[in-house]
Structures are given as structure tokens and as C-alpha cells.
PDB file of C-alpha atoms and ligand atoms in Angstrom:
ATOM      1  CA  MET A  43     -25.255 -56.601  -5.485  1.00  0.00           C
ATOM      2  CA  ILE A  44     -22.953 -55.505  -2.594  1.00  0.00           C
ATOM      3  CA  SER A  45     -20.959 -53.483  -4.868  1.00  0.00           C
ATOM      4  CA  ARG A  46     -24.108 -51.881  -6.555  1.00  0.00           C
ATOM      5  CA  MET A  47     -25.558 -50.919  -2.884  1.00  0.00           C
ATOM      6  CA  ARG A  48     -21.944 -49.485  -2.278  1.00  0.00           C
ATOM      7  CA  SER A  49     -22.219 -47.348  -5.291  1.00  0.00           C
ATOM      8  CA  LEU A  50     -25.659 -46.159  -4.531  1.00  0.00           C
ATOM      9  CA  CYS A  51     -24.795 -45.312  -1.019  1.00  0.00           C
ATOM     10  CA  PHE A  52     -21.620 -43.625  -2.335  1.00  0.00           C
ATOM     11  CA  LEU A  53     -23.915 -41.636  -4.601  1.00  0.00           C
ATOM     12  CA  ALA A  54     -26.461 -40.551  -1.942  1.00  0.00           C
ATOM     13  CA  VAL A  55     -23.567 -39.509   0.390  1.00  0.00           C
ATOM     14  CA  SER A  56     -21.968 -37.423  -2.594  1.00  0.00           C
ATOM     15  CA  LEU A  57     -25.296 -35.779  -3.262  1.00  0.00           C
ATOM     16  CA  PHE A  58     -25.932 -34.943   0.458  1.00  0.00           C
ATOM     17  CA  VAL A  59     -22.600 -33.470   0.795  1.00  0.00           C
ATOM     18  CA  ALA A  60     -23.281 -31.536  -2.526  1.00  0.00           C
ATOM     19  CA  ALA A  61     -26.577 -30.247  -1.106  1.00  0.00           C
ATOM     20  CA  ALA A  62     -25.086 -29.315   1.924  1.00  0.00           C
ATOM     21  CA  ALA A  63     -22.220 -27.502   0.462  1.00  0.00           C
ATOM     22  CA  PHE A  64     -24.881 -25.514  -1.700  1.00  0.00           C
ATOM     23  CA  GLY A  65     -27.192 -24.724   0.883  1.00  0.00           C
ATOM     24  CA  GLN A  66     -24.741 -23.840   3.732  1.00  0.00           C
ATOM     25  CA  ASP A  67     -21.463 -23.124   2.361  1.00  0.00           C
ATOM     26  CA  LYS A  68     -21.693 -21.881  -1.127  1.00  0.00           C
ATOM     27  CA  PRO A  69     -19.364 -19.003  -1.029  1.00  0.00           C
ATOM     28  CA  PHE A  70     -20.952 -15.490  -1.519  1.00  0.00           C
ATOM     29  CA  HIS A  71     -19.044 -12.387  -2.296  1.00  0.00           C
ATOM     30  CA  VAL A  72     -19.348  -9.103  -0.431  1.00  0.00           C
ATOM     31  CA  LEU A  73     -18.200  -5.678  -1.545  1.00  0.00           C
ATOM     32  CA  ALA A  74     -17.791  -3.132   1.488  1.00  0.00           C
ATOM     33  CA  PHE A  75     -17.436   0.648   0.587  1.00  0.00           C
ATOM     34  CA  TYR A  76     -15.790   3.027   3.096  1.00  0.00           C
ATOM     35  CA  SER A  77     -13.952   6.537   3.028  1.00  0.00           C
ATOM     36  CA  THR A  78     -10.946   7.985   4.597  1.00  0.00           C
ATOM     37  CA  HIS A  79     -11.714  11.405   4.208  1.00  0.00           C
ATOM     38  CA  VAL A  80     -14.765  11.409   6.485  1.00  0.00           C
ATOM     39  CA  GLU A  81     -15.219  12.268  10.108  1.00  0.00           C
ATOM     40  CA  LYS A  82     -12.426  10.472  12.114  1.00  0.00           C
ATOM     41  CA  ASP A  83     -14.963   8.423  14.229  1.00  0.00           C
ATOM     42  CA  HIS A  84     -16.523   7.220  11.165  1.00  0.00           C
ATOM     43  CA  VAL A  85     -12.886   6.225   9.682  1.00  0.00           C
ATOM     44  CA  ASP A  86     -11.965   4.642  12.781  1.00  0.00           C
ATOM     45  CA  PHE A  87     -15.345   2.218  12.753  1.00  0.00           C
ATOM     46  CA  ALA A  88     -14.503   1.467   9.299  1.00  0.00           C
ATOM     47  CA  MET A  89     -10.849   0.497  10.006  1.00  0.00           C
ATOM     48  CA  GLN A  90     -12.207  -1.801  12.602  1.00  0.00           C
ATOM     49  CA  ALA A  91     -15.054  -3.245  10.602  1.00  0.00           C
ATOM     50  CA  ILE A  92     -12.802  -4.341   7.661  1.00  0.00           C
ATOM     51  CA  PRO A  93     -10.663  -6.834   9.597  1.00  0.00           C
ATOM     52  CA  PHE A  94     -13.695  -7.882  11.577  1.00  0.00           C
ATOM     53  CA  PHE A  95     -15.435  -8.771   8.419  1.00  0.00           C
ATOM     54  CA  GLU A  96     -12.283 -10.241   6.831  1.00  0.00           C
ATOM     55  CA  ALA A  97     -11.846 -12.734   9.890  1.00  0.00           C
ATOM     56  CA  MET A  98     -15.349 -13.631   9.574  1.00  0.00           C
ATOM     57  CA  ALA A  99     -15.123 -14.301   5.794  1.00  0.00           C
ATOM     58  CA  LYS A 100     -12.282 -16.835   6.702  1.00  0.00           C
ATOM     59  CA  ARG A 101     -14.666 -18.548   9.339  1.00  0.00           C
ATOM     60  CA  ASP A 102     -17.724 -18.489   7.506  1.00  0.00           C
ATOM     61  CA  ASN A 103     -16.268 -19.289   3.915  1.00  0.00           C
ATOM     62  CA  PHE A 104     -17.455 -16.299   1.661  1.00  0.00           C
ATOM     63  CA  GLU A 105     -15.128 -13.427   0.060  1.00  0.00           C
ATOM     64  CA  PHE A 106     -15.056  -9.958   1.424  1.00  0.00           C
ATOM     65  CA  LYS A 107     -13.450  -7.245  -0.304  1.00  0.00           C
ATOM     66  CA  ALA A 108     -13.115  -3.554   0.894  1.00  0.00           C
ATOM     67  CA  THR A 109     -12.818  -0.514  -1.253  1.00  0.00           C
ATOM     68  CA  SER A 110     -12.701   3.282  -0.818  1.00  0.00           C
ATOM     69  CA  ASN A 111     -13.409   3.768  -4.539  1.00  0.00           C
ATOM     70  CA  TRP A 112     -17.411   4.480  -4.465  1.00  0.00           C
ATOM     71  CA  ASP A 113     -17.332   4.514  -8.443  1.00  0.00           C
ATOM     72  CA  ASP A 114     -17.069   0.613  -8.062  1.00  0.00           C
ATOM     73  CA  LEU A 115     -20.686   1.265  -7.281  1.00  0.00           C
ATOM     74  CA  ASN A 116     -21.246   0.455 -11.031  1.00  0.00           C
ATOM     75  CA  PRO A 117     -23.225  -2.251 -12.997  1.00  0.00           C
ATOM     76  CA  ILE A 118     -20.143  -4.181 -14.039  1.00  0.00           C
ATOM     77  CA  ALA A 119     -18.527  -4.425 -10.828  1.00  0.00           C
ATOM     78  CA  LEU A 120     -21.646  -5.021  -8.780  1.00  0.00           C
ATOM     79  CA  LYS A 121     -22.476  -8.151 -10.844  1.00  0.00           C
ATOM     80  CA  GLN A 122     -19.649 -10.069  -9.165  1.00  0.00           C
ATOM     81  CA  TYR A 123     -21.181  -9.264  -5.774  1.00  0.00           C
ATOM     82  CA  GLN A 124     -24.333 -10.686  -3.697  1.00  0.00           C
ATOM     83  CA  VAL A 125     -23.962  -8.131  -0.752  1.00  0.00           C
ATOM     84  CA  VAL A 126     -22.666  -4.646  -0.637  1.00  0.00           C
ATOM     85  CA  VAL A 127     -21.881  -3.002   2.798  1.00  0.00           C
ATOM     86  CA  TRP A 128     -21.673   0.829   3.445  1.00  0.00           C
ATOM     87  CA  LEU A 129     -19.299   1.377   6.224  1.00  0.00           C
ATOM     88  CA  ASP A 130     -20.242   4.857   7.384  1.00  0.00           C
ATOM     89  CA  GLU A 131     -20.530   6.515   4.040  1.00  0.00           C
ATOM     90  CA  PHE A 132     -22.873   6.553   1.111  1.00  0.00           C
ATOM     91  CA  PRO A 133     -22.731   7.325  -2.842  1.00  0.00           C
ATOM     92  CA  SER A 134     -22.191  10.994  -3.924  1.00  0.00           C
ATOM     93  CA  THR A 135     -22.904  10.874  -7.578  1.00  0.00           C
ATOM     94  CA  ALA A 136     -26.009  10.335  -9.665  1.00  0.00           C
ATOM     95  CA  SER A 137     -24.286   7.280 -11.340  1.00  0.00           C
ATOM     96  CA  GLN A 138     -23.464   5.626  -8.039  1.00  0.00           C
ATOM     97  CA  ARG A 139     -26.864   6.183  -6.822  1.00  0.00           C
ATOM     98  CA  ILE A 140     -28.734   4.688  -9.981  1.00  0.00           C
ATOM     99  CA  ALA A 141     -26.167   1.845  -9.957  1.00  0.00           C
ATOM    100  CA  PHE A 142     -27.214   0.925  -6.348  1.00  0.00           C
ATOM    101  CA  GLN A 143     -30.940   1.446  -7.003  1.00  0.00           C
ATOM    102  CA  ASN A 144     -30.848  -1.057  -9.937  1.00  0.00           C
ATOM    103  CA  TYR A 145     -28.670  -3.569  -7.923  1.00  0.00           C
ATOM    104  CA  MET A 146     -31.066  -3.629  -5.163  1.00  0.00           C
ATOM    105  CA  GLU A 147     -34.255  -3.777  -7.405  1.00  0.00           C
ATOM    106  CA  GLN A 148     -32.442  -6.785  -9.304  1.00  0.00           C
ATOM    107  CA  GLY A 149     -32.048  -8.937  -6.028  1.00  0.00           C
ATOM    108  CA  GLY A 150     -28.591  -7.544  -4.596  1.00  0.00           C
ATOM    109  CA  ALA A 151     -28.341  -7.175  -0.870  1.00  0.00           C
ATOM    110  CA  TRP A 152     -27.072  -4.297   1.301  1.00  0.00           C
ATOM    111  CA  LEU A 153     -26.015  -3.865   4.885  1.00  0.00           C
ATOM    112  CA  GLY A 154     -25.776  -0.230   5.951  1.00  0.00           C
ATOM    113  CA  PHE A 155     -24.080   1.000   8.945  1.00  0.00           C
ATOM    114  CA  HIS A 156     -24.482   4.336  10.917  1.00  0.00           C
ATOM    115  CA  ILE A 157     -24.197   7.374   8.481  1.00  0.00           C
ATOM    116  CA  ALA A 158     -24.796   5.024   5.593  1.00  0.00           C
ATOM    117  CA  GLY A 159     -28.694   5.813   6.412  1.00  0.00           C
ATOM    118  CA  TRP A 160     -28.056   9.488   6.685  1.00  0.00           C
ATOM    119  CA  MET A 161     -29.479  12.248   4.394  1.00  0.00           C
ATOM    120  CA  ASP A 162     -30.116  15.818   4.860  1.00  0.00           C
ATOM    121  CA  SER A 163     -33.622  15.664   3.399  1.00  0.00           C
ATOM    122  CA  ARG A 164     -35.767  13.233   1.585  1.00  0.00           C
ATOM    123  CA  GLU A 165     -35.400  15.420  -1.698  1.00  0.00           C
ATOM    124  CA  THR A 166     -31.598  14.549  -1.768  1.00  0.00           C
ATOM    125  CA  TRP A 167     -32.607  11.160  -2.737  1.00  0.00           C
ATOM    126  CA  PRO A 168     -36.214  10.166  -2.763  1.00  0.00           C
ATOM    127  CA  TRP A 169     -35.755   6.522  -3.750  1.00  0.00           C
ATOM    128  CA  PHE A 170     -33.415   5.997  -0.662  1.00  0.00           C
ATOM    129  CA  ALA A 171     -35.742   7.484   1.720  1.00  0.00           C
ATOM    130  CA  ASP A 172     -38.383   4.922   0.424  1.00  0.00           C
ATOM    131  CA  PHE A 173     -35.954   2.141   0.555  1.00  0.00           C
ATOM    132  CA  LEU A 174     -34.791   3.094   4.153  1.00  0.00           C
ATOM    133  CA  GLY A 175     -38.280   3.530   5.278  1.00  0.00           C
ATOM    134  CA  THR A 176     -37.612   6.937   6.895  1.00  0.00           C
ATOM    135  CA  VAL A 177     -35.020   9.979   6.923  1.00  0.00           C
ATOM    136  CA  PHE A 178     -32.652  11.125   9.452  1.00  0.00           C
ATOM    137  CA  TYR A 179     -33.982  13.681  12.144  1.00  0.00           C
ATOM    138  CA  GLY A 180     -31.493  14.034  14.871  1.00  0.00           C
ATOM    139  CA  ASN A 181     -28.695  12.763  16.866  1.00  0.00           C
ATOM    140  CA  SER A 182     -27.260  12.127  20.433  1.00  0.00           C
ATOM    141  CA  TRP A 183     -23.924  13.525  21.532  1.00  0.00           C
ATOM    142  CA  PRO A 184     -21.415  12.597  22.944  1.00  0.00           C
ATOM    143  CA  PRO A 185     -21.282   8.914  21.967  1.00  0.00           C
ATOM    144  CA  LEU A 186     -22.786   6.799  24.788  1.00  0.00           C
ATOM    145  CA  PRO A 187     -23.738   3.056  25.492  1.00  0.00           C
ATOM    146  CA  ALA A 188     -27.253   2.356  25.256  1.00  0.00           C
ATOM    147  CA  THR A 189     -29.619  -0.731  26.166  1.00  0.00           C
ATOM    148  CA  LEU A 190     -31.152  -1.856  23.127  1.00  0.00           C
ATOM    149  CA  ASN A 191     -34.470  -3.983  22.957  1.00  0.00           C
ATOM    150  CA  ILE A 192     -34.631  -7.008  20.527  1.00  0.00           C
ATOM    151  CA  ASP A 193     -38.018  -6.587  18.906  1.00  0.00           C
ATOM    152  CA  ASP A 194     -38.438 -10.103  17.360  1.00  0.00           C
ATOM    153  CA  PRO A 195     -36.328 -12.477  18.952  1.00  0.00           C
ATOM    154  CA  SER A 196     -37.206 -15.176  16.384  1.00  0.00           C
ATOM    155  CA  HIS A 197     -35.565 -13.031  13.456  1.00  0.00           C
ATOM    156  CA  PRO A 198     -32.489 -15.053  12.076  1.00  0.00           C
ATOM    157  CA  THR A 199     -30.310 -12.089  12.713  1.00  0.00           C
ATOM    158  CA  VAL A 200     -30.916 -11.771  16.434  1.00  0.00           C
ATOM    159  CA  GLN A 201     -30.812 -15.485  17.172  1.00  0.00           C
ATOM    160  CA  GLY A 202     -28.723 -16.439  20.059  1.00  0.00           C
ATOM    161  CA  LEU A 203     -28.783 -12.889  21.468  1.00  0.00           C
ATOM    162  CA  PRO A 204     -30.708 -11.915  24.743  1.00  0.00           C
ATOM    163  CA  THR A 205     -33.866  -9.964  24.541  1.00  0.00           C
ATOM    164  CA  SER A 206     -31.827  -6.754  25.417  1.00  0.00           C
ATOM    165  CA  LEU A 207     -28.271  -5.835  25.261  1.00  0.00           C
ATOM    166  CA  LEU A 208     -25.848  -3.098  26.154  1.00  0.00           C
ATOM    167  CA  SER A 209     -24.745  -1.621  22.929  1.00  0.00           C
ATOM    168  CA  PRO A 210     -21.166  -0.020  23.307  1.00  0.00           C
ATOM    169  CA  ALA A 211     -20.761   3.766  22.966  1.00  0.00           C
ATOM    170  CA  ASN A 212     -22.387   5.134  19.738  1.00  0.00           C
ATOM    171  CA  GLU A 213     -23.747   8.305  18.416  1.00  0.00           C
ATOM    172  CA  TRP A 214     -27.585   7.335  17.959  1.00  0.00           C
ATOM    173  CA  TYR A 215     -29.940   8.802  15.272  1.00  0.00           C
ATOM    174  CA  SER A 216     -33.659   9.503  15.413  1.00  0.00           C
ATOM    175  CA  TRP A 217     -35.822   9.403  12.380  1.00  0.00           C
ATOM    176  CA  LYS A 218     -38.748  11.108  10.830  1.00  0.00           C
ATOM    177  CA  PRO A 219     -41.131   9.587  10.239  1.00  0.00           C
ATOM    178  CA  ASP A 220     -40.829   6.795  12.783  1.00  0.00           C
ATOM    179  CA  PRO A 221     -39.765   3.845  10.486  1.00  0.00           C
ATOM    180  CA  ARG A 222     -42.153   1.379  12.536  1.00  0.00           C
ATOM    181  CA  GLN A 223     -44.865   3.242  10.946  1.00  0.00           C
ATOM    182  CA  ASN A 224     -44.182   2.076   7.423  1.00  0.00           C
ATOM    183  CA  PRO A 225     -45.686  -1.258   6.535  1.00  0.00           C
ATOM    184  CA  ASP A 226     -42.710  -2.284   4.498  1.00  0.00           C
ATOM    185  CA  ILE A 227     -40.329  -1.946   7.372  1.00  0.00           C
ATOM    186  CA  LYS A 228     -39.759  -4.612  10.072  1.00  0.00           C
ATOM    187  CA  VAL A 229     -37.870  -3.348  13.153  1.00  0.00           C
ATOM    188  CA  LEU A 230     -35.466  -5.574  14.771  1.00  0.00           C
ATOM    189  CA  MET A 231     -34.012  -3.436  17.528  1.00  0.00           C
ATOM    190  CA  THR A 232     -35.150  -0.316  19.478  1.00  0.00           C
ATOM    191  CA  LEU A 233     -33.738   2.062  22.064  1.00  0.00           C
ATOM    192  CA  ALA A 234     -35.063   1.100  25.378  1.00  0.00           C
ATOM    193  CA  PRO A 235     -37.032   3.758  27.127  1.00  0.00           C
ATOM    194  CA  SER A 236     -34.721   3.479  30.310  1.00  0.00           C
ATOM    195  CA  ASN A 237     -31.966   5.306  28.027  1.00  0.00           C
ATOM    196  CA  TYR A 238     -33.715   8.411  27.791  1.00  0.00           C
ATOM    197  CA  PRO A 239     -32.725  11.134  28.196  1.00  0.00           C
ATOM    198  CA  LEU A 240     -29.927   9.777  25.929  1.00  0.00           C
ATOM    199  CA  GLY A 241     -26.868  12.334  25.264  1.00  0.00           C
ATOM    200  CA  PHE A 242     -25.791  15.571  26.759  1.00  0.00           C
ATOM    201  CA  LYS A 243     -24.893  18.176  24.279  1.00  0.00           C
ATOM    202  CA  ASP A 244     -27.578  16.817  21.859  1.00  0.00           C
ATOM    203  CA  THR A 245     -30.201  14.799  23.433  1.00  0.00           C
ATOM    204  CA  LEU A 246     -32.753  12.255  22.317  1.00  0.00           C
ATOM    205  CA  ALA A 247     -35.568  13.005  24.624  1.00  0.00           C
ATOM    206  CA  GLY A 248     -37.553   9.817  24.253  1.00  0.00           C
ATOM    207  CA  GLY A 249     -40.470   8.187  22.088  1.00  0.00           C
ATOM    208  CA  ASP A 250     -39.972   5.166  19.903  1.00  0.00           C
ATOM    209  CA  ILE A 251     -36.676   5.225  18.223  1.00  0.00           C
ATOM    210  CA  PRO A 252     -35.681   2.182  16.124  1.00  0.00           C
ATOM    211  CA  VAL A 253     -31.888   1.402  15.776  1.00  0.00           C
ATOM    212  CA  THR A 254     -31.988  -1.656  13.426  1.00  0.00           C
ATOM    213  CA  TRP A 255     -34.375  -2.646  10.685  1.00  0.00           C
ATOM    214  CA  ILE A 256     -35.139  -4.214   7.310  1.00  0.00           C
ATOM    215  CA  ASN A 257     -37.281  -3.353   4.408  1.00  0.00           C
ATOM    216  CA  LYS A 258     -39.205  -6.350   3.479  1.00  0.00           C
ATOM    217  CA  LYS A 259     -39.347  -5.235  -0.267  1.00  0.00           C
ATOM    218  CA  TYR A 260     -35.664  -5.584  -0.476  1.00  0.00           C
ATOM    219  CA  LYS A 261     -32.747  -7.878   0.807  1.00  0.00           C
ATOM    220  CA  MET A 262     -31.553  -5.094   3.281  1.00  0.00           C
ATOM    221  CA  LEU A 263     -30.453  -4.306   6.717  1.00  0.00           C
ATOM    222  CA  TYR A 264     -29.948  -1.075   8.171  1.00  0.00           C
ATOM    223  CA  THR A 265     -27.962  -0.595  11.627  1.00  0.00           C
ATOM    224  CA  ASN A 266     -27.593   2.541  13.490  1.00  0.00           C
ATOM    225  CA  MET A 267     -24.306   1.488  15.282  1.00  0.00           C
ATOM    226  CA  GLY A 268     -21.092   2.299  13.614  1.00  0.00           C
ATOM    227  CA  HIS A 269     -19.553   5.542  15.414  1.00  0.00           C
ATOM    228  CA  GLY A 270     -16.200   5.385  16.936  1.00  0.00           C
ATOM    229  CA  ASP A 271     -13.669   2.603  17.993  1.00  0.00           C
ATOM    230  CA  LYS A 272     -15.925   0.676  20.508  1.00  0.00           C
ATOM    231  CA  ILE A 273     -18.564  -0.652  18.081  1.00  0.00           C
ATOM    232  CA  PHE A 274     -16.760  -4.154  18.158  1.00  0.00           C
ATOM    233  CA  ALA A 275     -16.514  -4.534  22.000  1.00  0.00           C
ATOM    234  CA  ASP A 276     -19.478  -6.474  22.678  1.00  0.00           C
ATOM    235  CA  PRO A 277     -19.510 -10.185  21.876  1.00  0.00           C
ATOM    236  CA  LYS A 278     -23.274 -10.088  21.706  1.00  0.00           C
ATOM    237  CA  GLN A 279     -23.439  -7.221  19.294  1.00  0.00           C
ATOM    238  CA  ASN A 280     -20.669  -8.871  17.125  1.00  0.00           C
ATOM    239  CA  ARG A 281     -22.697 -11.795  16.884  1.00  0.00           C
ATOM    240  CA  PHE A 282     -25.578  -9.923  15.586  1.00  0.00           C
ATOM    241  CA  PHE A 283     -23.337  -8.316  12.833  1.00  0.00           C
ATOM    242  CA  GLU A 284     -22.007 -11.653  11.861  1.00  0.00           C
ATOM    243  CA  ASN A 285     -25.840 -13.195  11.762  1.00  0.00           C
ATOM    244  CA  ALA A 286     -26.779 -10.140   9.847  1.00  0.00           C
ATOM    245  CA  LEU A 287     -24.282 -10.404   7.038  1.00  0.00           C
ATOM    246  CA  LEU A 288     -24.726 -14.185   6.804  1.00  0.00           C
ATOM    247  CA  TRP A 289     -28.431 -13.919   6.618  1.00  0.00           C
ATOM    248  CA  LEU A 290     -27.953 -11.278   3.642  1.00  0.00           C
ATOM    249  CA  GLY A 291     -25.644 -13.708   2.225  1.00  0.00           C
ATOM    250  CA  GLY A 292     -28.376 -16.365   2.047  1.00  0.00           C
ATOM    251  CA  ARG A 293     -27.049 -18.548   4.810  1.00  0.00           C
ATOM    252  CA  ARG A 294     -29.800 -17.933   7.518  1.00  0.00           C
ATOM    253  CA  SER A 295     -33.414 -18.085   6.939  1.00  0.00           C
TER     254      SER A 295
HETATM  255 ZN1   ZN B 944     -21.617   9.291  13.705  1.00  0.00          ZN
END
């Protein structure tokens, strides 16, 4: 009887361990795209982002691979990955765009940094404009730190963060229309009114300028941070980047 109880206990513990491993630590696979022939500040960001996420992958038990070959944005390669990251660049060919669209519509996840959300006009790629929920409108210059307000402190990606944080020097974008007006978009961080006017050569004068949001129709998160070599200088913001990727990988809900 005792040995039977022991084996039942063993079985229960094994099942618990297996369930915990499945729910918490099941490795997921991330493919990050970057480019080396773009604006230097964007290359600098990518060169810091890659080791940041590699270290995180070791800590949090997932696989992280980075490539500058955007033709890996194809249906066969993407099958192996649960999350795609764009480190300051975007696809340039029709087949790369279609592969990404299909990947997202079939349940893939995306984390986009800074110029990953840039387009010269909606007509360039209308699907992406709907996916992002808006189109680039303007920017600040030179790069400056800015205070960000957290819109919903209960969201898994901002848990553990204060309700506002000073984000390191970045080039900040504005958007048209305001993504907050789109019912599919949930804004997570917004430039605080105290920042305005933001910039000297190019100025964001004021208004509602979200910097981080999700489109509830997809597993996606866009964040405007990503210009230059200061982005990873703030531990609180780094925690957000880590939360965001874990959330997209299914580890936070
Ligand atoms: Zn930039």
C-alpha cells in the first residue's frame, strides 16, 4: 500500500513538473531581423539588441537567432519560429511582405522596434498600415530622453514598472491618425505632456503621441524606442523589453 502511494505521489509530482515545464519554460524560438547598411544609429541599436536578447534567451530558456538576410522572411523558414523581431528595419520585397502577412494571420508573433513601424505612406503597404493601426507622420531631432507614461499598469508587459519612466535618448515619432483612435489598438505607453516641445531641429509640439502599443487582432507589439546606443541604458525599460518578448512567446498572460 505504501509503495503504491509512493508511486502515486511520484506520478503526481512528475505530472506537476511536466505541466510547469510546459506552461512556464517551454522553449520558444525567436528570429530577429536587422540590417547593416542602414542609418548608423539604427545599426548601433541592433548591435546592442542582439547580445541583450541573446543573454535574455539563456536566462529565460528560449532560442534567439538573428539574421540580416531578410529573405529568411519566407514561409518555410518562419515555420520554425514563434516570434519574429524587427530590429530597426522592415521588409523591402513583395514576397517578404506576403510571407510576414501570412505568418501573422496564422498566429505568429511580432515585436517591432522604432523604424520597423516606419512607412512613407499608407499606399506603400496598406495591410501593414492596418496591422500597425496608423502611419508614420513626423519625428523629433536630435535624439533626447523623454518621460513615458504607462497607460495600463496591469498589462503583463509593463508589470513591475513605475507608472512613468525616463526613457533614454531616442528619436521619437508621431503618427497619423492617432493609433489610440483605432478600436483594435491598445496603447501601453505614451509621451508625457511634460516633454513638449520635444526636439530642437525637428520638434514634436504636443498632443497625444503613443510610443508603444498592441493590435488586439494579432500577437504583436510595436515600440518606438530603438535609435542609437543609449536605448539599453535604463534597467526599467530593459525590463519592459524582456516582458514584451516573454509575453509574445507565451510566457506572460
Ligand atoms: Zn531613428
